[in-house]
Each structure stands twice: as C-alpha cells, then as structure tokens.
Amino acid sequence: MKIFLLFICFFTVLLAQDSQTKENEYTLGEGVQVGTLPLYIGGYFSADYTKKSNTNRYRVDDIALLAYGNYNKFSYLAEMEYKEFYTYTDFNATHTIERNTRLHTERLYIDYTFNENFMLRGGKYNSPIGFWNLLPINVLRDTTSNPVSTSILFPKFSTGLYGSYSKYGDDELQIDVILQHNDDLDANYNNYKTDEHYGAGVSYTHNDLNVKLNIGMFDNVVSDTSSTHLYYAVASLQYDAEHYKITSEFGTQRNNKGFTTKYAGYLQGGYRFNEKHLGIVRLESYSQTDTNRQDNIAIVGYTYRPLYPVAFKAEYQFHSLHDENQFLFSWSVLF
C-alpha cells in the first residue's frame, strides 16, 4: 500500500509537468470539451493517510466526475462522487478493509444569470455559508482536514433555490438567499438530513478584505416521525494578500430550548513562500451542549503544489481531547 501511494504521487508530478509544457493540448484541471457542445467533462481524485497513536489508515477518499458548461445566460454543473471508496486500517496490528461503492450526487444545479447583478440557481448546491464550505474539493483547500465548525453548525448542501444579488464598484456587496422546502436530492450525502433550509447572507469586499454574515434555520430530520428546527449564525472574515491569507469563521447553533452548539470556529493563517509552497497554522475551538463534547485544536500544515490542480498536503493536529492527536497526509488532483 505504501509503495503504491508513493508511485502514484510520483506519476502525478510527471503528469503535471508534462501537461504544463505541451501547448494546444489538454491542460490538467480544465476538463475536456465534448466536441463543440457547451459540455466539459472533468473530475478529481484524492487519497490520504492518517496516523494516530495506535492506528494507521490508508484511504482512497474521493473519486468524482464533473460535467459542466454554459449557454447564453444558462450554466450548469453535475457532480457524482464515490466517497471513502477504499479504506485500509491497521489498528493494534489488526487489519480491516472497507469499500464504499455507492455513487452519490454531490452537486446538481442549473444557474440563470439575469444580468451582472442577479443570479438564480435551482438544484443541489453547496450552502453559501462562510468561505470554507464553498471549496468542497480537496485539491482546492489549504489543508487536508476541514474545520470542525464547518460540519456541525449548518447543512453543507442545500436542495432548492438560491438567489444572489451583487453590486460592483470600488467595493463589492453581495446578498445571498437560500430557499429549501423539499427533501435533499441525496440525503445520504450531507452532514444533516434536511427537508427545510432557509438562510440569508451578506458579504462586503474592500480590496483584499472580505467580511460575511450568515443566518438561517433548517429542519434536522432525525427519523420519519421526528425532526428538530435548528438556527445558526456565522460571522466570517478573509484577508487575502500576495503572501498572506487569513481566514476566520465563528458561529453558534441553537434550537427552541437553548444552545446546541455554544460556539464553534477557527482562525487560520497561511504564508505563501511562492506559488507552489504554502505554510498554514490553524486554531480551532468548539463546544457542543447536545453531545457534551468540546475540543481545542492547533494545526500546523504545509501544502506543495507542483501545479495548481495537484496538491500534496501534510498537517499535524494537537487536540485537547485525549488521544485525538494525529498526522495527516493527502494527495489530490483535479482533472
């Protein structure tokens, strides 16, 4: 398994370098156009390794196919994915292999752009909350892991309508609205099972600084006869300059009885040594009252991109929870 992973990593670097030197041919990360149709086919792949105190895990995590394009004022995206396709775990010298061959619908939507200010979307899409949730593909993120806050405060995906209004000038103002009053297109591929989600967001951009506020309510379906209304609020900030990138998101969640998550958030700083090398430090903290779980996390990471659509990422996590410290390494490619 280790030799296999090293081989495919080395092959990817060669492929990236080769695609960069050949002109008028396929470029890695840009997909392939089907004839003269407004249809591009692409995809992405990721594999990772996790080391904990007495556990080693090797995993082929994401195998996804993308279809996208645009025609006049319409554009669309379809994304089908295998998640945790193959997992090999060594726990106290005991080996287990798990395979998940279920194909999921991650995203499937159509956009209609009225003009430079108004856009309407219908289908299943990433909930436009904060910054991190808008980067669902491993290769596009700065670290292998996701901040805990991005998976416990709100639904990662929504199925329904989404509308946005943007005003451009010296600064940029954007208003987002989420409207879902139906079942999820693929309820097994979401962090919450929802049949309702109503949200609103406003973001303001000035030079390299972007601030954002999101609020919303969703119905957490526990069973066929039981569900709970949950409310969230998330404040986000991102400063993205030539060498420095700072991102922060903090939020809370409650139901009709009180807080289910008192607080959850992160502060991440990145330094670009050059276009290929990025160093990352992230601090996280959360406190969930419904599960009586809280943790403080410090993460140190490094990302190497021989080409932007190829990423090798390593990180070490320090947790206040006992025995949760771990090392992660991933390799991911966008085709």
CSV table of C-alpha atoms in Angstrom, one decimal:
chain,number,residue,atom,x,y,z
A,1,MET,CA,0.0,0.0,0.0
A,2,LYS,CA,2.8,2.5,0.9
A,3,ILE,CA,4.7,1.7,-2.3
A,4,PHE,CA,1.6,2.1,-4.4
A,5,LEU,CA,0.8,5.5,-2.9
A,6,LEU,CA,4.4,6.7,-3.5
A,7,PHE,CA,4.2,5.5,-7.1
A,8,ILE,CA,1.0,7.3,-7.9
A,9,CYS,CA,2.3,10.5,-6.3
A,10,PHE,CA,5.5,10.4,-8.4
A,11,PHE,CA,3.4,9.7,-11.5
A,12,THR,CA,1.2,12.7,-10.8
A,13,VAL,CA,4.1,15.1,-10.6
A,14,LEU,CA,5.4,13.9,-14.0
A,15,LEU,CA,1.9,14.3,-15.5
A,16,ALA,CA,1.6,17.8,-14.1
A,17,GLN,CA,5.0,18.8,-15.5
A,18,ASP,CA,4.1,17.3,-18.9
A,19,SER,CA,0.7,19.0,-19.2
A,20,GLN,CA,2.4,22.3,-18.4
A,21,THR,CA,4.8,22.1,-21.3
A,22,LYS,CA,2.5,21.0,-24.1
A,23,GLU,CA,0.6,23.7,-25.9
A,24,ASN,CA,-2.8,23.4,-27.6
A,25,GLU,CA,-3.5,20.1,-25.8
A,26,TYR,CA,-5.3,19.0,-22.6
A,27,THR,CA,-4.4,21.1,-19.6
A,28,LEU,CA,-4.7,19.5,-16.2
A,29,GLY,CA,-7.6,20.8,-14.2
A,30,GLU,CA,-9.5,22.4,-17.1
A,31,GLY,CA,-11.6,19.4,-18.2
A,32,VAL,CA,-12.2,18.2,-21.7
A,33,GLN,CA,-14.8,19.8,-24.1
A,34,VAL,CA,-17.1,17.3,-25.8
A,35,GLY,CA,-16.9,18.3,-29.5
A,36,THR,CA,-18.3,21.8,-29.9
A,37,LEU,CA,-21.0,21.3,-27.3
A,38,PRO,CA,-21.3,23.5,-24.2
A,39,LEU,CA,-20.2,20.5,-22.2
A,40,TYR,CA,-17.0,19.9,-20.4
A,41,ILE,CA,-16.0,16.7,-18.6
A,42,GLY,CA,-13.6,16.7,-15.7
A,43,GLY,CA,-13.2,15.2,-12.3
A,44,TYR,CA,-11.0,14.9,-9.2
A,45,PHE,CA,-9.3,12.3,-7.0
A,46,SER,CA,-7.9,12.3,-3.5
A,47,ALA,CA,-6.1,9.8,-1.3
A,48,ASP,CA,-4.9,10.3,2.2
A,49,TYR,CA,-3.0,8.7,5.1
A,50,THR,CA,-3.8,9.2,8.8
A,51,LYS,CA,-1.6,8.3,11.7
A,52,LYS,CA,-2.9,8.3,15.3
A,53,SER,CA,-1.4,6.7,18.5
A,54,ASN,CA,-2.1,3.1,17.5
A,55,THR,CA,-3.9,3.4,14.2
A,56,ASN,CA,-2.7,3.8,10.6
A,57,ARG,CA,-5.3,4.4,7.9
A,58,TYR,CA,-4.8,4.5,4.1
A,59,ARG,CA,-7.8,5.7,2.1
A,60,VAL,CA,-8.9,6.4,-1.4
A,61,ASP,CA,-11.4,9.1,-0.3
A,62,ASP,CA,-12.8,11.0,-3.3
A,63,ILE,CA,-13.4,9.8,-6.9
A,64,ALA,CA,-15.6,12.2,-8.7
A,65,LEU,CA,-16.8,13.0,-12.2
A,66,LEU,CA,-17.8,16.6,-13.2
A,67,ALA,CA,-19.9,17.8,-16.1
A,68,TYR,CA,-20.3,21.5,-16.6
A,69,GLY,CA,-20.8,24.2,-19.2
A,70,ASN,CA,-22.8,27.3,-20.1
A,71,TYR,CA,-25.0,28.5,-22.9
A,72,ASN,CA,-26.2,32.1,-23.2
A,73,LYS,CA,-27.5,33.0,-19.7
A,74,PHE,CA,-27.6,29.4,-18.5
A,75,SER,CA,-24.9,27.4,-16.9
A,76,TYR,CA,-24.9,24.1,-15.1
A,77,LEU,CA,-22.9,21.7,-13.0
A,78,ALA,CA,-23.3,18.0,-12.3
A,79,GLU,CA,-21.0,16.2,-9.8
A,80,MET,CA,-21.2,12.5,-9.0
A,81,GLU,CA,-18.8,11.1,-6.4
A,82,TYR,CA,-17.6,8.0,-4.6
A,83,LYS,CA,-16.8,8.9,-1.0
A,84,GLU,CA,-14.4,6.8,1.1
A,85,PHE,CA,-14.2,4.4,-1.8
A,86,TYR,CA,-11.5,2.2,-0.2
A,87,THR,CA,-10.2,2.3,3.4
A,88,TYR,CA,-7.4,0.1,4.8
A,89,THR,CA,-6.9,0.4,8.6
A,90,ASP,CA,-4.2,-1.1,10.8
A,91,PHE,CA,-5.4,-0.9,14.4
A,92,ASN,CA,-3.2,-2.6,17.0
A,93,ALA,CA,-1.8,-5.0,14.3
A,94,THR,CA,-5.4,-5.8,13.2
A,95,HIS,CA,-6.1,-5.1,9.6
A,96,THR,CA,-9.5,-4.2,8.1
A,97,ILE,CA,-10.6,-3.2,4.6
A,98,GLU,CA,-13.8,-1.3,3.9
A,99,ARG,CA,-15.2,-0.5,0.5
A,100,ASN,CA,-18.0,2.0,-0.3
A,101,THR,CA,-19.2,1.7,-3.9
A,102,ARG,CA,-22.3,3.9,-3.6
A,103,LEU,CA,-22.3,6.7,-6.1
A,104,HIS,CA,-23.5,10.0,-4.6
A,105,THR,CA,-25.0,13.1,-6.1
A,106,GLU,CA,-22.9,15.8,-4.5
A,107,ARG,CA,-24.0,18.7,-6.7
A,108,LEU,CA,-26.5,19.1,-9.5
A,109,TYR,CA,-27.8,22.5,-10.4
A,110,ILE,CA,-28.7,25.0,-13.2
A,111,ASP,CA,-27.9,28.7,-13.0
A,112,TYR,CA,-29.7,31.6,-14.8
A,113,THR,CA,-27.8,34.9,-14.9
A,114,PHE,CA,-30.3,37.7,-15.4
A,115,ASN,CA,-27.5,40.4,-15.6
A,116,GLU,CA,-24.3,41.3,-13.8
A,117,ASN,CA,-26.3,41.8,-10.6
A,118,PHE,CA,-28.9,39.0,-10.3
A,119,MET,CA,-28.4,35.2,-10.5
A,120,LEU,CA,-30.8,32.3,-9.7
A,121,ARG,CA,-29.9,28.7,-9.1
A,122,GLY,CA,-32.0,25.6,-8.8
A,123,GLY,CA,-30.9,22.1,-7.7
A,124,LYS,CA,-28.4,20.8,-5.1
A,125,TYR,CA,-25.5,23.1,-4.3
A,126,ASN,CA,-23.0,24.0,-1.6
A,127,SER,CA,-24.7,26.1,1.0
A,128,PRO,CA,-23.1,29.6,0.5
A,129,ILE,CA,-22.2,30.0,4.2
A,130,GLY,CA,-18.8,31.3,5.2
A,131,PHE,CA,-15.8,30.7,2.9
A,132,TRP,CA,-14.6,27.1,3.6
A,133,ASN,CA,-17.9,25.5,2.6
A,134,LEU,CA,-17.6,26.9,-0.9
A,135,LEU,CA,-14.4,24.8,-1.5
A,136,PRO,CA,-15.7,21.3,-1.3
A,137,ILE,CA,-12.9,19.7,-3.4
A,138,ASN,CA,-9.8,18.6,-1.5
A,139,VAL,CA,-7.3,19.9,-4.0
A,140,LEU,CA,-8.7,23.5,-3.7
A,141,ARG,CA,-8.5,23.6,0.1
A,142,ASP,CA,-5.4,24.7,2.0
A,143,THR,CA,-5.4,21.7,4.3
A,144,THR,CA,-6.5,18.0,4.1
A,145,SER,CA,-8.8,18.4,7.1
A,146,ASN,CA,-11.9,20.6,7.4
A,147,PRO,CA,-12.5,22.8,10.4
A,148,VAL,CA,-15.0,21.1,12.8
A,149,SER,CA,-17.2,24.2,12.7
A,150,THR,CA,-18.0,23.7,9.0
A,151,SER,CA,-19.6,20.3,9.7
A,152,ILE,CA,-21.6,20.9,12.9
A,153,LEU,CA,-23.3,24.4,12.5
A,154,PHE,CA,-25.2,24.2,9.2
A,155,PRO,CA,-26.0,21.8,6.3
A,156,LYS,CA,-23.1,21.6,3.9
A,157,PHE,CA,-25.6,21.2,1.0
A,158,SER,CA,-29.0,22.6,0.2
A,159,THR,CA,-31.5,21.4,-2.4
A,160,GLY,CA,-33.9,24.0,-3.7
A,161,LEU,CA,-33.5,27.6,-4.9
A,162,TYR,CA,-30.6,30.0,-4.4
A,163,GLY,CA,-30.5,33.6,-5.4
A,164,SER,CA,-27.8,36.3,-5.2
A,165,TYR,CA,-27.6,40.0,-5.8
A,166,SER,CA,-24.2,41.6,-6.4
A,167,LYS,CA,-23.3,45.3,-6.6
A,168,TYR,CA,-19.9,46.2,-8.0
A,169,GLY,CA,-17.8,49.3,-7.8
A,170,ASP,CA,-14.8,50.3,-5.8
A,171,ASP,CA,-16.1,47.7,-3.2
A,172,GLU,CA,-18.4,44.7,-3.7
A,173,LEU,CA,-21.6,43.9,-1.9
A,174,GLN,CA,-23.3,40.5,-2.3
A,175,ILE,CA,-26.6,39.2,-0.8
A,176,ASP,CA,-27.4,35.5,-0.8
A,177,VAL,CA,-30.8,33.8,-0.1
A,178,ILE,CA,-31.3,30.0,0.4
A,179,LEU,CA,-34.8,28.5,-0.1
A,180,GLN,CA,-35.4,24.8,0.5
A,181,HIS,CA,-38.8,23.3,1.3
A,182,ASN,CA,-38.3,19.7,0.0
A,183,ASP,CA,-36.2,16.6,0.6
A,184,ASP,CA,-32.4,16.6,-0.1
A,185,LEU,CA,-31.6,15.3,-3.6
A,186,ASP,CA,-29.2,12.8,-1.9
A,187,ALA,CA,-30.0,12.7,1.8
A,188,ASN,CA,-27.2,10.2,2.5
A,189,TYR,CA,-24.6,12.7,1.2
A,190,ASN,CA,-24.9,15.6,3.7
A,191,ASN,CA,-23.9,16.2,7.3
A,192,TYR,CA,-27.6,16.9,8.2
A,193,LYS,CA,-30.7,15.2,6.8
A,194,THR,CA,-32.9,18.2,5.9
A,195,ASP,CA,-36.3,18.9,4.3
A,196,GLU,CA,-36.3,22.6,5.0
A,197,HIS,CA,-33.5,25.2,4.9
A,198,TYR,CA,-34.0,29.0,4.8
A,199,GLY,CA,-31.0,31.2,5.0
A,200,ALA,CA,-29.6,34.7,4.2
A,201,GLY,CA,-26.2,36.1,3.9
A,202,VAL,CA,-24.4,39.4,3.2
A,203,SER,CA,-20.8,39.9,2.3
A,204,TYR,CA,-18.8,43.0,1.7
A,205,THR,CA,-15.4,43.1,-0.1
A,206,HIS,CA,-12.9,46.0,0.1
A,207,ASN,CA,-9.6,45.5,-1.6
A,208,ASP,CA,-8.1,42.3,0.0
A,209,LEU,CA,-10.6,42.1,2.8
A,210,ASN,CA,-13.9,40.2,2.7
A,211,VAL,CA,-16.4,40.1,5.6
A,212,LYS,CA,-19.5,38.0,5.7
A,213,LEU,CA,-22.5,37.2,7.9
A,214,ASN,CA,-24.9,34.3,7.5
A,215,ILE,CA,-28.1,33.4,9.5
A,216,GLY,CA,-30.6,30.6,8.9
A,217,MET,CA,-32.9,27.9,10.0
A,218,PHE,CA,-33.1,24.3,8.9
A,219,ASP,CA,-35.1,21.2,9.8
A,220,ASN,CA,-32.9,18.4,11.1
A,221,VAL,CA,-34.8,15.1,10.3
A,222,VAL,CA,-34.0,12.6,13.0
A,223,SER,CA,-36.5,9.9,11.8
A,224,ASP,CA,-39.6,9.6,9.7
A,225,THR,CA,-41.7,11.0,12.6
A,226,SER,CA,-39.2,13.2,14.4
A,227,SER,CA,-37.4,16.4,13.4
A,228,THR,CA,-35.9,19.5,15.1
A,229,HIS,CA,-35.7,23.1,14.0
A,230,LEU,CA,-32.2,24.4,14.3
A,231,TYR,CA,-31.0,28.0,14.0
A,232,TYR,CA,-27.5,29.2,13.1
A,233,ALA,CA,-25.5,32.4,12.8
A,234,VAL,CA,-22.0,32.5,11.3
A,235,ALA,CA,-19.6,35.5,11.0
A,236,SER,CA,-16.6,35.2,8.7
A,237,LEU,CA,-13.6,37.2,7.6
A,238,GLN,CA,-10.9,36.7,5.0
A,239,TYR,CA,-7.9,38.7,4.2
A,240,ASP,CA,-6.1,37.5,1.0
A,241,ALA,CA,-3.0,39.4,0.0
A,242,GLU,CA,0.0,38.5,-2.1
A,243,HIS,CA,1.9,36.5,0.6
A,244,TYR,CA,-0.6,36.3,3.5
A,245,LYS,CA,-4.0,34.7,3.7
A,246,ILE,CA,-6.1,34.9,6.9
A,247,THR,CA,-9.4,33.2,7.2
A,248,SER,CA,-11.7,33.1,10.2
A,249,GLU,CA,-15.2,31.8,10.8
A,250,PHE,CA,-17.1,31.7,14.1
A,251,GLY,CA,-20.7,30.7,14.7
A,252,THR,CA,-23.3,29.3,17.0
A,253,GLN,CA,-26.4,27.0,16.8
A,254,ARG,CA,-29.5,26.6,18.9
A,255,ASN,CA,-32.9,25.0,18.9
A,256,ASN,CA,-36.1,26.2,20.6
A,257,LYS,CA,-34.8,25.1,24.1
A,258,GLY,CA,-31.4,26.6,24.0
A,259,PHE,CA,-27.9,26.3,22.5
A,260,THR,CA,-27.0,23.0,20.9
A,261,THR,CA,-23.5,24.4,20.0
A,262,LYS,CA,-22.4,27.3,22.2
A,263,TYR,CA,-19.6,28.3,19.8
A,264,ALA,CA,-17.6,26.8,17.0
A,265,GLY,CA,-15.0,28.4,14.9
A,266,TYR,CA,-11.4,28.7,13.6
A,267,LEU,CA,-8.7,31.2,12.8
A,268,GLN,CA,-6.3,30.2,10.1
A,269,GLY,CA,-3.2,31.9,8.8
A,270,GLY,CA,-1.3,31.0,5.7
A,271,TYR,CA,2.0,32.3,4.2
A,272,ARG,CA,2.8,31.8,0.6
A,273,PHE,CA,6.6,31.3,0.2
A,274,ASN,CA,5.9,31.2,-3.6
A,275,GLU,CA,3.1,29.9,-5.9
A,276,LYS,CA,4.0,26.3,-5.1
A,277,HIS,CA,4.6,26.3,-1.3
A,278,LEU,CA,2.2,27.3,1.4
A,279,GLY,CA,2.6,27.1,5.2
A,280,ILE,CA,-0.5,27.0,7.4
A,281,VAL,CA,-1.4,27.4,11.1
A,282,ARG,CA,-5.0,27.0,12.3
A,283,LEU,CA,-6.5,27.3,15.7
A,284,GLU,CA,-10.0,25.8,16.3
A,285,SER,CA,-12.4,25.6,19.2
A,286,TYR,CA,-15.9,24.3,19.7
A,287,SER,CA,-18.4,23.4,22.5
A,288,GLN,CA,-21.5,21.3,21.8
A,289,THR,CA,-24.0,21.1,24.6
A,290,ASP,CA,-26.2,18.4,22.9
A,291,THR,CA,-23.3,15.9,22.7
A,292,ASN,CA,-21.4,17.3,25.7
A,293,ARG,CA,-18.3,17.5,23.6
A,294,GLN,CA,-15.7,20.3,23.3
A,295,ASP,CA,-12.2,20.5,22.0
A,296,ASN,CA,-9.4,23.0,21.3
A,297,ILE,CA,-7.2,22.2,18.3
A,298,ALA,CA,-4.0,23.6,16.9
A,299,ILE,CA,-2.9,22.5,13.4
A,300,VAL,CA,0.4,23.1,11.6
A,301,GLY,CA,0.4,22.2,7.9
A,302,TYR,CA,2.3,22.5,4.7
A,303,THR,CA,1.0,22.4,1.1
A,304,TYR,CA,3.0,21.8,-2.0
A,305,ARG,CA,1.5,22.3,-5.5
A,306,PRO,CA,3.8,21.3,-8.4
A,307,LEU,CA,0.8,22.7,-10.4
A,308,TYR,CA,-2.3,24.3,-9.0
A,309,PRO,CA,-4.6,21.3,-9.9
A,310,VAL,CA,-2.2,19.0,-7.9
A,311,ALA,CA,-1.7,19.2,-4.2
A,312,PHE,CA,0.4,17.3,-1.6
A,313,LYS,CA,-0.6,18.3,1.9
A,314,ALA,CA,0.6,17.4,5.3
A,315,GLU,CA,-0.5,18.5,8.7
A,316,TYR,CA,-0.3,17.7,12.4
A,317,GLN,CA,-3.2,18.2,14.8
A,318,PHE,CA,-2.8,18.9,18.5
A,319,HIS,CA,-6.1,18.3,20.4
A,320,SER,CA,-7.1,19.0,24.0
A,321,LEU,CA,-9.2,15.8,23.9
A,322,HIS,CA,-7.3,12.7,25.0
A,323,ASP,CA,-5.7,10.6,22.2
A,324,GLU,CA,-7.1,12.7,19.4
A,325,ASN,CA,-3.7,14.0,18.2
A,326,GLN,CA,-3.0,12.9,14.6
A,327,PHE,CA,-0.9,13.3,11.5
A,328,LEU,CA,-2.5,13.6,8.0
A,329,PHE,CA,-1.1,13.5,4.5
A,330,SER,CA,-3.1,13.7,1.3
A,331,TRP,CA,-2.5,13.8,-2.4
A,332,SER,CA,-5.3,15.2,-4.6
A,333,VAL,CA,-5.7,16.0,-8.3
A,334,LEU,CA,-8.2,18.0,-10.3
A,335,PHE,CA,-8.6,16.7,-13.9
